[in-house]
Amino acid sequence: MDSISSLLALIIAIPAASAAVLLVGGRWTDRWGHVLGTLAPIASFVIAVLAFLDLQAGGGEPLQQHLFTWIDVNSFQVDFDLLFDQLSALFVLLITGVGSLIHVYSIGYMAADPRRRRFFGYLNLFVAAMLTLVLADDYLAVFLGWEGVGLASYLLIGFWQYKDSAAVAAKKAFVVNRVGDVGMALAIMLMFASFGSTSFAGVAEGMESASAALATALGLLLLLGAAGKSAQVPLQSWLLDAMEGPTPVSALIHAATMVTAGVYLVTRSHFVYAETEVAQTAVVIVGLVTLLWGAVIGCAKDDIKKALAGSTMSQIGYMMLAAGIGPAGYAFAIFHLLTHGFFKANLFLGAGSVMHAMNDDVNMRRYGALRAALPITFITFACGYLAIIGFPGLAGFWSKDRIIEAAFNENVYIGVGALIGAGITAFYMTRLMIMTFLSEKRWQRDVHPHESPLVMTAPLVVLAAGSVVGGALLLNNWIVEWLEPVVGVEEHHEALLSPLLITLLVLAMVAAGIVVAFLIYRRDKISPEAPTRVSLLTRAARADLYGDAVNEAAFMRPGQQLTRSLVQVDNRGVDGAVNGLAALVGGTSGRVRRWQTGFVRTYALSMLAGSALLVLGLLAVRLA
């Protein structure tokens, strides 16, 4: 075990070193940079598998590695240590495994891009930052990876910065995430002020005697940070715009890195939420609102990537909802995160394959009948589609149904909301399948669809297999028992509805969503142009449920007005006072200066007049 523990740092160091070589090495690395960039996460994945096997062989005893003392100021000491336990092990395998497949796919997808080497450097930086986030055993070190993920996402979303839309999207993602980062930073400061420590063990020990108010404050601040990274309401607005980046970036953000960070943070901080029902309830509400919010948006998007982005927002909402339930939901939140990693990476890379065939057109209204032209993409995409809607036997069926079951056991209203989300998911994903693969041909004249090269389709096949068999993690209740040492033992309560009845309800809702989608999009011919006469709900969904409008009205406009007011106060008040005083001194000096003519006779006359006045004054005093 000691030998494997000493290798933990390499899981982060290898992609970080590769990123440094590719970003600093210059043009001489162009020819082989993509190869180095792809081998780096594969090497980390191999080490992660060895560490996972060692963790199992050691009876679940966490692997740890001390690297160095990061901060040592008076009584505040932060050791930069790595922790490979049951929770971080699953995340590391997901990040490096799915991340490696995305890197392989990117070799073909970015083949014609002159800055491909830099792209792989940014991908490696992204992976290294996310690995730092999940392997750190201290909240301050987590924050280091947290900010690294934010930087890498900014660089990748805006990779094609010559497009104004990409540059704006990158800035938007960066700014919105900074709002969440403030919550994370304040939480860490509060931990230090309250417990004198920011390590997981120190905070967990301190929470045993913490007040309810402190626990609630910590829980809500951590939730704010999680909402920013995981694109949860009210900090969800950046995710749809982030689709301006290359498609492999979308897959990496949505399946293996950035948006999973919030779920990790809440699950890792289970000892905080165990002491505050208020914060737990807030997590459930945020998750429930977001899963419905994202699902509704996904129903109206014609951009294939944005439809999938709304789907990600919704599916992460399911995970947050489960995490908010507590010990009864933590394992299923992580279970769904893992299965989602397979089928969402599959769907996004499949969308990239479709775009590759359609001259980078993202508008599904100009697709149709692609099942014959792209057979491998169609079959693998269909596996992801069936997994996400919860088709019996596939990965999503096992993970999402357990979340809905836990939601019903927690509260009937929460359960109904999660159930409705499953029906909407089936609708928008069926709509996407019909518009892309199953409907009549609506191609542009210059488009000649063709299947993607092997370097792109091979990762699709592997991810499709994971979408099909990913539910095996639940065999013999493995994932629940695996995570128990970290998140605690599930408390058994009397079920509101039987698992079989809940499964039947979910399947009925999914079937209803599929049928409605077929009735709408089979009955009416799909127009290559979006209809202008639509319902209010459709119009709202196209506008992302007015999330940007709300942010603009509530924060941006008032902020601009406040800034203008402060500028006026500065110009007319502060600067006016300073400039007025300067003018007074200058004017007085100018007038006084007139008394100094430079002529001796003038000074003599002044002295004579002064002397005469002095004599007269003395005489007046004497006579008085």
PDB file of N, CA, C and O in Angstrom, residues 51 481 543:
ATOM      1  N   ALA A  51      -4.243   2.073  -7.818  1.00  0.00           N
ATOM      2  CA  ALA A  51      -4.593   2.579  -6.490  1.00  0.00           C
ATOM      3  C   ALA A  51      -5.961   2.065  -6.050  1.00  0.00           C
ATOM      4  O   ALA A  51      -6.165   1.728  -4.876  1.00  0.00           O
ATOM      5  N   GLU A 481     -22.546   0.105  -0.457  1.00  0.00           N
ATOM      6  CA  GLU A 481     -21.635  -0.406   0.572  1.00  0.00           C
ATOM      7  C   GLU A 481     -20.228   0.176   0.399  1.00  0.00           C
ATOM      8  O   GLU A 481     -19.524   0.403   1.383  1.00  0.00           O
ATOM      9  N   ALA A 543     -35.636  31.245 -24.495  1.00  0.00           N
ATOM     10  CA  ALA A 543     -34.873  32.319 -23.844  1.00  0.00           C
ATOM     11  C   ALA A 543     -34.271  31.862 -22.526  1.00  0.00           C
ATOM     12  O   ALA A 543     -33.957  32.686 -21.659  1.00  0.00           O
TER      13      ALA A 543
END
